[in-house]
CSV table of C-alpha atoms and ligand atoms in Angstrom, one decimal:
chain,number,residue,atom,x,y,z
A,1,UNK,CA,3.9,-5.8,-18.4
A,2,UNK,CA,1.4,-8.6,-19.4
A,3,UNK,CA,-1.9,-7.9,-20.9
A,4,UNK,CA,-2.9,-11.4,-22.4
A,5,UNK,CA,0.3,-12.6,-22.6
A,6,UNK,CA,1.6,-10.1,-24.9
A,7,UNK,CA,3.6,-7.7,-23.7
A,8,UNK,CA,3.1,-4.3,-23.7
A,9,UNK,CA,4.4,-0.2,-22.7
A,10,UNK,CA,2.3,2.3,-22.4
A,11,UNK,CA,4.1,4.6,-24.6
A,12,UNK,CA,5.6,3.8,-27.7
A,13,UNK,CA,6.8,5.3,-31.0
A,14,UNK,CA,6.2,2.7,-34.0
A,15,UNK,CA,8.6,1.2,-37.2
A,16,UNK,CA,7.7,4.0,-39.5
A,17,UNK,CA,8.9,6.7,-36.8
A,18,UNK,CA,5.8,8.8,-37.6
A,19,UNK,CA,3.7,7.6,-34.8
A,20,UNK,CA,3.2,7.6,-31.4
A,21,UNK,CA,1.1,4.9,-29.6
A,22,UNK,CA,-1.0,4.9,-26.2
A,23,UNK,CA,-3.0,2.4,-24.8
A,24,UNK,CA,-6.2,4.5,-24.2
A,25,UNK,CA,-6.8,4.1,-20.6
A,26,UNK,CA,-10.5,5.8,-20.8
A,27,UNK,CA,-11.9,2.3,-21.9
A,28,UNK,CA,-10.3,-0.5,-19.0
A,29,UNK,CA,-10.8,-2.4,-17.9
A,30,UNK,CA,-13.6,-3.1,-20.4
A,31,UNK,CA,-11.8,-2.7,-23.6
A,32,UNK,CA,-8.2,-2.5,-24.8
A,33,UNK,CA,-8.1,0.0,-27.4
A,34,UNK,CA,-4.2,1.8,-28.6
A,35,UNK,CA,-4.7,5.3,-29.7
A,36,UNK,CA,-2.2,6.5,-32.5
A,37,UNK,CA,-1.3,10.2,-32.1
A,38,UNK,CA,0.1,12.3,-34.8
A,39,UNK,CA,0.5,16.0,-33.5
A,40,UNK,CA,1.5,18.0,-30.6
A,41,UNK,CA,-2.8,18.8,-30.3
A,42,UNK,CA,-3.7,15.1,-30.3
A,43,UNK,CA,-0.6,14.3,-27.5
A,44,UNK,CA,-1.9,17.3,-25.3
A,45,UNK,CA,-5.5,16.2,-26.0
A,46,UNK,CA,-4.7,12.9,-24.8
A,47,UNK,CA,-2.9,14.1,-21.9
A,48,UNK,CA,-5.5,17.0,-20.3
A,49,UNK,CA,-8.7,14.3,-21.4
A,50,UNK,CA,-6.5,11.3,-20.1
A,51,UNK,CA,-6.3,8.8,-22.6
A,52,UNK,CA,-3.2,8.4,-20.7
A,53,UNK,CA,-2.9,9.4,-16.7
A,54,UNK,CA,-0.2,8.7,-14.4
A,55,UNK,CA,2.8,11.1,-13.7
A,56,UNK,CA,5.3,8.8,-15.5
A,57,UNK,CA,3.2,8.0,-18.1
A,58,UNK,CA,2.4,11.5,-19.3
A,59,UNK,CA,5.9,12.4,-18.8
A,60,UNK,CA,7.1,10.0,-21.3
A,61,UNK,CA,4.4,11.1,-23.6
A,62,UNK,CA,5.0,14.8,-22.8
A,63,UNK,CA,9.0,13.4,-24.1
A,64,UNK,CA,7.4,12.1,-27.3
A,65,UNK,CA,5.1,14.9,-27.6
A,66,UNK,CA,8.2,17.1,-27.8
A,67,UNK,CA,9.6,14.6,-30.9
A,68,UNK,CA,6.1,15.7,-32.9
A,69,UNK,CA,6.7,19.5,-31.6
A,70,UNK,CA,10.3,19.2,-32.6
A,71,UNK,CA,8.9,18.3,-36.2
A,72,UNK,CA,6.4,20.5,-36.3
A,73,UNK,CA,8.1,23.4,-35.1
A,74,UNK,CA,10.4,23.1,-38.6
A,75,UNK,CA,13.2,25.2,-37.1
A,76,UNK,CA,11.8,27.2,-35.2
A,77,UNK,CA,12.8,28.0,-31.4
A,78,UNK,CA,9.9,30.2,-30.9
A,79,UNK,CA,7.3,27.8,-32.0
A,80,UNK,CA,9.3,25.1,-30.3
A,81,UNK,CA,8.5,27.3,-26.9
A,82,UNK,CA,5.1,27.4,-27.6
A,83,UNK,CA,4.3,24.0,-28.1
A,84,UNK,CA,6.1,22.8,-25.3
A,85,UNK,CA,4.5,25.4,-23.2
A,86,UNK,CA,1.1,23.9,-24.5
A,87,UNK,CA,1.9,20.4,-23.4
A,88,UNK,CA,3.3,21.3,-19.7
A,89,UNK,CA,-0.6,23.4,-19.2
A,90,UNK,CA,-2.2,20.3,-19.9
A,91,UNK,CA,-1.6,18.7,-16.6
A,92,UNK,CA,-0.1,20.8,-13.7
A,93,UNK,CA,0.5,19.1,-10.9
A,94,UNK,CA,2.6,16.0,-11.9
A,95,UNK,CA,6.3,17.2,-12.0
A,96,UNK,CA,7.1,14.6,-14.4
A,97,UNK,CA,5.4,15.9,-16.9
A,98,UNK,CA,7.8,19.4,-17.0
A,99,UNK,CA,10.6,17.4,-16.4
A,100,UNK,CA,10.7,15.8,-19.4
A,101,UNK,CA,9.3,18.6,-21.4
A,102,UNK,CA,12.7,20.5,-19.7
A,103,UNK,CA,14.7,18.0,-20.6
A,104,UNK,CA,13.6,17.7,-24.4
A,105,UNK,CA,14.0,22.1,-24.7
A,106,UNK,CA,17.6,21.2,-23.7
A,107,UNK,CA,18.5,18.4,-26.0
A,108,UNK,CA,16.9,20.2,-29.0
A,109,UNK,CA,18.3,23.6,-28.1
A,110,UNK,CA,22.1,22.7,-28.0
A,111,UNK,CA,21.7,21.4,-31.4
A,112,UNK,CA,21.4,22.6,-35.4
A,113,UNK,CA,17.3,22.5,-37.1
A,114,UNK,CA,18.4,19.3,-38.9
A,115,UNK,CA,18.9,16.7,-35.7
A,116,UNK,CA,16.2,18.1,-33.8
A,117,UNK,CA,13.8,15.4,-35.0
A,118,UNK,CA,15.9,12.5,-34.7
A,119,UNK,CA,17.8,13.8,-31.3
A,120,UNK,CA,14.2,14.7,-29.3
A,121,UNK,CA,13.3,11.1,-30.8
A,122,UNK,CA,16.2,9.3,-29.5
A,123,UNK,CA,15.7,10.9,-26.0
A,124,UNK,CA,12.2,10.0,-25.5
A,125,UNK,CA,13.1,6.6,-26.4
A,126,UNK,CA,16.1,7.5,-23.7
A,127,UNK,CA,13.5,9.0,-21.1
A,128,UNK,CA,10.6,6.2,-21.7
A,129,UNK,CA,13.6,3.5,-21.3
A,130,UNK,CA,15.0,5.2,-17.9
A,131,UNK,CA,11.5,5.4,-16.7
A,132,UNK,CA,10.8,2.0,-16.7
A,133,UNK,CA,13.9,1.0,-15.6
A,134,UNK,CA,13.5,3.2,-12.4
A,135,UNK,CA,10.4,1.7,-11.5
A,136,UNK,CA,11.8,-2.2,-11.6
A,137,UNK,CA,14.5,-0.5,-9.6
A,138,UNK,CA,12.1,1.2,-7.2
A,139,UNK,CA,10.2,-2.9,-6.9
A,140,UNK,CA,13.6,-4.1,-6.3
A,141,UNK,CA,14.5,-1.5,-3.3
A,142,UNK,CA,11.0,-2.0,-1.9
A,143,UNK,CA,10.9,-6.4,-2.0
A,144,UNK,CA,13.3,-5.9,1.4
A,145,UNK,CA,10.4,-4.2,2.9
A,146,UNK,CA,7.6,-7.2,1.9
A,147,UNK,CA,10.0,-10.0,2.4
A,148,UNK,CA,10.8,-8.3,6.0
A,149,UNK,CA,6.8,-8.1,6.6
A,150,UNK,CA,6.3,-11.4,5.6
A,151,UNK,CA,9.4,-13.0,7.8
A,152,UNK,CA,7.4,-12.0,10.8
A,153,UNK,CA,4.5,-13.8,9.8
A,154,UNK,CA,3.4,-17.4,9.6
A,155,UNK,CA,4.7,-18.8,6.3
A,156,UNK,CA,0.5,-18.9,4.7
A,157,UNK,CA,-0.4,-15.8,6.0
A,158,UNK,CA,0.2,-13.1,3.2
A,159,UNK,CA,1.2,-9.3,3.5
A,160,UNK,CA,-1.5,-7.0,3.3
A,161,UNK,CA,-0.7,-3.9,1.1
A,162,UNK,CA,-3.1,-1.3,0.7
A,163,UNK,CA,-2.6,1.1,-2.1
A,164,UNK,CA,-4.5,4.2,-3.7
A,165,UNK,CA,-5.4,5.5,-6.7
A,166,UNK,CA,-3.3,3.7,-10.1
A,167,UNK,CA,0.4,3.9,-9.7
A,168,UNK,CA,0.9,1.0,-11.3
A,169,UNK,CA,2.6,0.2,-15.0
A,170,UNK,CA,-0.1,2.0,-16.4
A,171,UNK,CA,0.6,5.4,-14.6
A,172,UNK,CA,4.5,4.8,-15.9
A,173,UNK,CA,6.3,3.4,-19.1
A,174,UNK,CA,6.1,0.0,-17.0
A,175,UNK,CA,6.2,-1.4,-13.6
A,176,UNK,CA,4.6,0.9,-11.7
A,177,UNK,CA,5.9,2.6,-8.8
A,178,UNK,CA,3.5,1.8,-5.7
A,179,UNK,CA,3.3,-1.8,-7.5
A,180,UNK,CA,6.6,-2.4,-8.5
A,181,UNK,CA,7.6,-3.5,-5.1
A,182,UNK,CA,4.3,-5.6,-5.0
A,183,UNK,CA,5.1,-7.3,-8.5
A,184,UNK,CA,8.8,-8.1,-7.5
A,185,UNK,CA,7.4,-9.9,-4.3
A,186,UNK,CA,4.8,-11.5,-6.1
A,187,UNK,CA,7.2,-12.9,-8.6
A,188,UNK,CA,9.8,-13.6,-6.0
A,189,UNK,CA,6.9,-16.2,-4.3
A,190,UNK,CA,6.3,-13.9,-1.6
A,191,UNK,CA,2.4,-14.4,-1.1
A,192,UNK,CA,0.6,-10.5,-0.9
A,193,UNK,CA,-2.8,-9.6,-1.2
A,194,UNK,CA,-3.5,-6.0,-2.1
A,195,UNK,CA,-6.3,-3.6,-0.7
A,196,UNK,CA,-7.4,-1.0,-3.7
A,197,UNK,CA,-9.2,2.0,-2.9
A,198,UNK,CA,-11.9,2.8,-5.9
A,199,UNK,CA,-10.6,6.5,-5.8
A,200,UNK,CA,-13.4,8.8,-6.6
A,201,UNK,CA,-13.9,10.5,-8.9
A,202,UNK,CA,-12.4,8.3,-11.2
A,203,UNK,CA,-12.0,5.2,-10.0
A,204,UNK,CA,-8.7,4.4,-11.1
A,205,UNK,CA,-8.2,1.9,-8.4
A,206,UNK,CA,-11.3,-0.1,-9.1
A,207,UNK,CA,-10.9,0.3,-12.8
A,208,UNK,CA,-7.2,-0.2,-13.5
A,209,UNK,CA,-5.1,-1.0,-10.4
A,210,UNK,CA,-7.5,-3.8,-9.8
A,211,UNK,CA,-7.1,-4.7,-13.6
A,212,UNK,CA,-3.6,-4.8,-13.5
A,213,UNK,CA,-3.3,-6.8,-10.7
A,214,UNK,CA,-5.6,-9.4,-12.5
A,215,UNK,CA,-3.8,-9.6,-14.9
A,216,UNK,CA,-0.1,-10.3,-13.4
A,217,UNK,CA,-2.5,-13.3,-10.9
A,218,UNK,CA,-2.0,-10.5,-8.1
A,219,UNK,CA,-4.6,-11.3,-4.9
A,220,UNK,CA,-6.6,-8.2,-4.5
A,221,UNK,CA,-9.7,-6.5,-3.6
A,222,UNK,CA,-11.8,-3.5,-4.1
A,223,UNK,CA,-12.3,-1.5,-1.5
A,224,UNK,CA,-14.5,1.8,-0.9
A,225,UNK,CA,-12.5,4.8,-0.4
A,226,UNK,CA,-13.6,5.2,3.1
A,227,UNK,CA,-12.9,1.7,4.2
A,228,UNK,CA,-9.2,2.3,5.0
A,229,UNK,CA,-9.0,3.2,8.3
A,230,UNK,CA,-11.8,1.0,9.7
A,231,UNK,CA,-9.5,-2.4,7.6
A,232,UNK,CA,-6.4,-0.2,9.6
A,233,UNK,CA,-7.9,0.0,12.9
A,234,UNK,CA,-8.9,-3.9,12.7
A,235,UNK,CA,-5.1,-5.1,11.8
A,236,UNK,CA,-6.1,-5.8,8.5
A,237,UNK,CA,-3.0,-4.3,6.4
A,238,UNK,CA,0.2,-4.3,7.2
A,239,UNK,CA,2.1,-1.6,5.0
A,240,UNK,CA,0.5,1.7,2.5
A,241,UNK,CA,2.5,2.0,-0.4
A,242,UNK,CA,1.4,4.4,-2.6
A,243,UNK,CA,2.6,7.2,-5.3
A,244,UNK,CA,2.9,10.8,-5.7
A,245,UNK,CA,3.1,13.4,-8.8
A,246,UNK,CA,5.7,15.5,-7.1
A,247,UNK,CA,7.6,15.3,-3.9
A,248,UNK,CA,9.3,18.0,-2.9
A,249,UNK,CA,13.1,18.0,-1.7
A,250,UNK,CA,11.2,17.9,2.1
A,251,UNK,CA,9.7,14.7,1.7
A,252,UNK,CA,6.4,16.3,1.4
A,253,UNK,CA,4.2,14.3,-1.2
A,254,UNK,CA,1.4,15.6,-3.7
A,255,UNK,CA,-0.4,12.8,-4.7
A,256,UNK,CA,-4.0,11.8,-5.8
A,257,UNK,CA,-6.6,13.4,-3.5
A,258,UNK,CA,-7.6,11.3,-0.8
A,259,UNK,CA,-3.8,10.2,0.1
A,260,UNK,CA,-4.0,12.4,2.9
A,261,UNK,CA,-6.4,11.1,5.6
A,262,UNK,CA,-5.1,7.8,4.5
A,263,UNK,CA,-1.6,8.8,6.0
A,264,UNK,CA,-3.5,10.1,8.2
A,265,UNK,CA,-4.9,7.1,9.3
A,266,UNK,CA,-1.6,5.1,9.0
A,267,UNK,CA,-0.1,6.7,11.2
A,268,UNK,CA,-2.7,6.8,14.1
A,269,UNK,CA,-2.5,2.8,13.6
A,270,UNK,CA,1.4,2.9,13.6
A,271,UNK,CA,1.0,1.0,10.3
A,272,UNK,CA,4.0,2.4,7.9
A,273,UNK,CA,3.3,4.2,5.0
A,274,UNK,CA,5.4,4.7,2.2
A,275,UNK,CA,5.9,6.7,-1.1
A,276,UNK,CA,7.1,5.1,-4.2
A,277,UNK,CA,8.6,7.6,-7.2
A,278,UNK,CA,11.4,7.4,-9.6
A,279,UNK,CA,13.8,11.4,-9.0
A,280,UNK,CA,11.7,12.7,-11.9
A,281,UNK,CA,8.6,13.2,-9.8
A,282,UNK,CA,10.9,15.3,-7.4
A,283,UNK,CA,10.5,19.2,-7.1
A,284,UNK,CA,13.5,20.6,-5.9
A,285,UNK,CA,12.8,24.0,-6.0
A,286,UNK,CA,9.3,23.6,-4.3
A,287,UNK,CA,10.1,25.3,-0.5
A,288,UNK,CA,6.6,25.4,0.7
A,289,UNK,CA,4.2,22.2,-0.7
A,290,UNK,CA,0.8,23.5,0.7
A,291,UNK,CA,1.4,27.3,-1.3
A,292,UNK,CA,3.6,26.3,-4.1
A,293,UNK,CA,2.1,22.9,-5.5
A,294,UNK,CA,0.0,23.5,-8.5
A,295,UNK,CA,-3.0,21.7,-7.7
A,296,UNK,CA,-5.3,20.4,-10.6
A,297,UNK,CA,-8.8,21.2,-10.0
A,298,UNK,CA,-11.1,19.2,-12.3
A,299,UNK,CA,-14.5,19.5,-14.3
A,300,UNK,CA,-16.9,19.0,-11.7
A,301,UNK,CA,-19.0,16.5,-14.2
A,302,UNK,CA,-16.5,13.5,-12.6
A,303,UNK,CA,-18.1,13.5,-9.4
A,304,UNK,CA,-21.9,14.3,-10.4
A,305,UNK,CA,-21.2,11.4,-13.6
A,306,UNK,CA,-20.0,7.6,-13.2
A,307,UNK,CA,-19.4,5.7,-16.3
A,308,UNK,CA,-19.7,1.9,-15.8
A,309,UNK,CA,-21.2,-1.0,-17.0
A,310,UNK,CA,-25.4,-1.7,-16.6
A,311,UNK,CA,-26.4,-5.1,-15.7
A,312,UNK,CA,-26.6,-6.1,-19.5
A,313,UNK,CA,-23.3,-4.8,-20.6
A,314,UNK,CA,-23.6,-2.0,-21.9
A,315,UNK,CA,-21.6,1.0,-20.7
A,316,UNK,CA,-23.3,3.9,-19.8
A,317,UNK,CA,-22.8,7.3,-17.5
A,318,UNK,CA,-25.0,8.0,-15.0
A,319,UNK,CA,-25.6,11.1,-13.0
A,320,UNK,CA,-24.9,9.8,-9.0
A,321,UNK,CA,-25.7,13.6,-7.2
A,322,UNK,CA,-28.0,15.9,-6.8
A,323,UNK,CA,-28.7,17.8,-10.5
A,324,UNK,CA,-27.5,21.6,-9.7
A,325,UNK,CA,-25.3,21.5,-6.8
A,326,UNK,CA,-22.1,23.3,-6.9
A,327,UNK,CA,-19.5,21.0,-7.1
A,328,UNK,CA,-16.2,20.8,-6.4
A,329,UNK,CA,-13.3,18.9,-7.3
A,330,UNK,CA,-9.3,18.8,-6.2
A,331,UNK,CA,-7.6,16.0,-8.0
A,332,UNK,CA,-4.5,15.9,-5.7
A,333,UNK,CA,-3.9,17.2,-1.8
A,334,UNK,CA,-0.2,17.4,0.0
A,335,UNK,CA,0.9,14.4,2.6
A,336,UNK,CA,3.4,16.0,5.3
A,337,UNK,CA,6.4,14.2,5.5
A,338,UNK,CA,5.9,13.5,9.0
A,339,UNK,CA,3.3,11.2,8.3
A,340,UNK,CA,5.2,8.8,5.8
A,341,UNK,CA,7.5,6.0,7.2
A,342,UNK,CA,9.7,6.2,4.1
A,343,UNK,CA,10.5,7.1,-0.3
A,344,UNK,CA,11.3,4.0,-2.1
A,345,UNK,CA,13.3,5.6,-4.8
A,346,UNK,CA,15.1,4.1,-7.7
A,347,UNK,CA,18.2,4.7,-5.4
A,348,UNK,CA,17.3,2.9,-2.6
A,349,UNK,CA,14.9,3.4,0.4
A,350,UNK,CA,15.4,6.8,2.1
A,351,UNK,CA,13.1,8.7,5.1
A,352,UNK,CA,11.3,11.5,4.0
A,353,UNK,CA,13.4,14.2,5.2
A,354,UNK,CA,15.8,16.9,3.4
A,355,UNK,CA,19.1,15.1,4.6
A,356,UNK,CA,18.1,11.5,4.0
A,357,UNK,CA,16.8,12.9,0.2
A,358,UNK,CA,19.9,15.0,-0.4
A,359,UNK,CA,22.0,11.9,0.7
A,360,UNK,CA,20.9,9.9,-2.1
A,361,UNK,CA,20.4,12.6,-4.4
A,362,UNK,CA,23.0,14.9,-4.0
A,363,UNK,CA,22.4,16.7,-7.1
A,364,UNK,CA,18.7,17.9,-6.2
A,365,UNK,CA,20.4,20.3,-3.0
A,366,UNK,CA,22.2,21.9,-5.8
A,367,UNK,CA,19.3,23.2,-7.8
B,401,LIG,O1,-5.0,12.1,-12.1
B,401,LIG,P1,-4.1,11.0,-12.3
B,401,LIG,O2,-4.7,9.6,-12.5
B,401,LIG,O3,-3.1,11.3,-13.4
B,401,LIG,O4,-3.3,11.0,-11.0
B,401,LIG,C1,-2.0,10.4,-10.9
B,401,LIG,C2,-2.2,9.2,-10.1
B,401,LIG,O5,-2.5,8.2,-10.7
B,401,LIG,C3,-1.9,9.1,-8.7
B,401,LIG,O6,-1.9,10.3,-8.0
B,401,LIG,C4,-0.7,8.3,-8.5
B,401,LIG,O7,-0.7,7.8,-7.2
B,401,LIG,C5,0.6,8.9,-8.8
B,401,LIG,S1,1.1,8.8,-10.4
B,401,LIG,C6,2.3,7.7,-10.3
């Protein structure tokens, strides 16, 4: 995607193959800063302190993490094991992550010392290039669903998408899941405005959905978490798209903390909400979400501390609670499948049930 009319991944390995690049995403929407990363420590660092965040995104660099293990390692399986164990701890709960971990320990394993490096290199590139294809696919399965929205409307009037948290091109390779389907309509002429939730404690909503949005000319606005259901309840949006870091092969849907209630209040308003995720965010194995879905529980410092910008421009971090209460801090909770309308996948649109899942990806019933 676009950031001053350059454009730009998330991910990338540069000319000299010795590097790997990330946009740092601890400093939008104020600055634009790359990070270069040169070890398997500085790519798990950059994952568990997230420079990077986003399930796609820190699978892909999980995938080029495993290149720097893979050369690091010099040969050896067991140290191999161990620095791809290191990178999967750093952040539990998106599937993505393992996945392509997994998938590099396979690649390297069938093969001799000597093509590790250049094999695990070649399949990051592989995994960052399917990953951003599978989001443009996902926008391109999910423009039916806008267009549709916007056929029942008067031509002016635009659909109203609200989405949560940042699962946009900066939580991927590029693209976005939740907001591929909002950048194809966008680009297709299809007029859309987009309600962001902040998404305490973070704010990745506020600080980079709404940034990204910007910068591709998308109508939006910032919206307090809480504010969802009351814009629901007043026919204000017409459709929730949002992401997930692991689905299982039910439907169910781990995503950012906070998704929940507003599924929740989706469906009390009969307004449809959906789940956007390329098949490497699905857990096939995972029988029971609310027991068996590692959830992340953070440092409480991100609730009791907001970083920001004072009135003179300066950025600063501010205590915003009460100093010595315990605090606690779930980064992700578990949507039911009953409550979402339907997965927009890089297959196509399926409901969130086993059959409708296993009908368009056969090969996760046979795990
Ligand atoms: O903690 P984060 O920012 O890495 O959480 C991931 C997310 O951004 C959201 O949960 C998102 O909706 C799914 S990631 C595509």
């Amino acid at each position: 995607m676009r950031v001053d009319g350059q454009t730009y991944r998330t991910v990338w390995s540069d000319d000299s193959r010795r590097l790997v690049h990330i946009i740092d995403q601890r400093h939008l929407p104020w600055s634009f800063c790359i990070e270069n990363l040169a070890t398997v420590e500085s790519t798990a660092t950059a994952i568990r302190d997230m420079h990077v965040r986003g399930a796609g995104c820190i699978g892909v660099l999980a995938a080029y993490g495993m290149w720097l293990a893979a050369r690091e390692a010099q040969g050896s399986k067991e140290l191999l094991s161990t620095l791809a164990n290191a990178l999967i701890e750093t952040r539990p709960t998106a599937r993505n992550l393992a996945w392509a971990v997994e998938r590099q320990l396979a690649t390297i394993s069938s093969l001799s010392p000597q093509d590790w490096e250049s094999a695990s290199l070649a399949s990051a590139e592989s995994i960052a290039n399917e990953d951003a294809l599978w989001c443009e696919q996902i926008g391109q399965h999910g423009l039916p669903l806008l267009s549709a929205i916007h056929a029942e409307k008067p031509t002016e009037e635009r659909v109203q998408i609200l989405t949560h948290c940042n699962a946009g091109w900066l939580a991927f390779a590029d693209w976005g899941s939740a907001t591929a389907p909002i950048y194809a309509a966008h680009r297709a002429g299809i007029p859309v405005h987009v309600w962001v939730d902040e998404t305490r404690p973070r704010n990745q909503g506020a600080r980079l959905t709404a940034w990204e949005l910007q910068n591709e000319g998308v109508p939006h606005t910032i919206i307090a978490d809480n504010a969802g259901g009351h814009l629901m309840q007043h026919e204000m949006v017409d459709i929730v798209i949002t992401g997930t870091d692991r689905t299982t092969g039910k439907g169910d849907v781990a995503n950012k903390i906070g998704t929940y209630h507003k599924a929740l209040a989706a469906f009390d308003n009969g307004i449809p909400f959906y789940v956007a995720l390329p098949s490497s965010s699905f857990d096939w194995s995972c029988e029971d979400s609310l027991r068996e879905i590692p959830i992340e529980e953070r440092d409480g410092a991100e609730i009791a501390y907001m970083e920001g910008r004072n009135r003179e421009g300066a950025l600063e971090e501010i205590q915003v609670v009460n100093p010595n209460s315990p605090i606690l801090n779930p980064a992700f909770d578990v949507t039911p499948a009953r409550l979402i309308k339907g997965l927009i996948t890089e297959r196509g649109v399926c409901k969130a049930d086993r059959a409708s899942i296993s009908n368009l990806f056969p090969e996760g019933s046979r795990v």
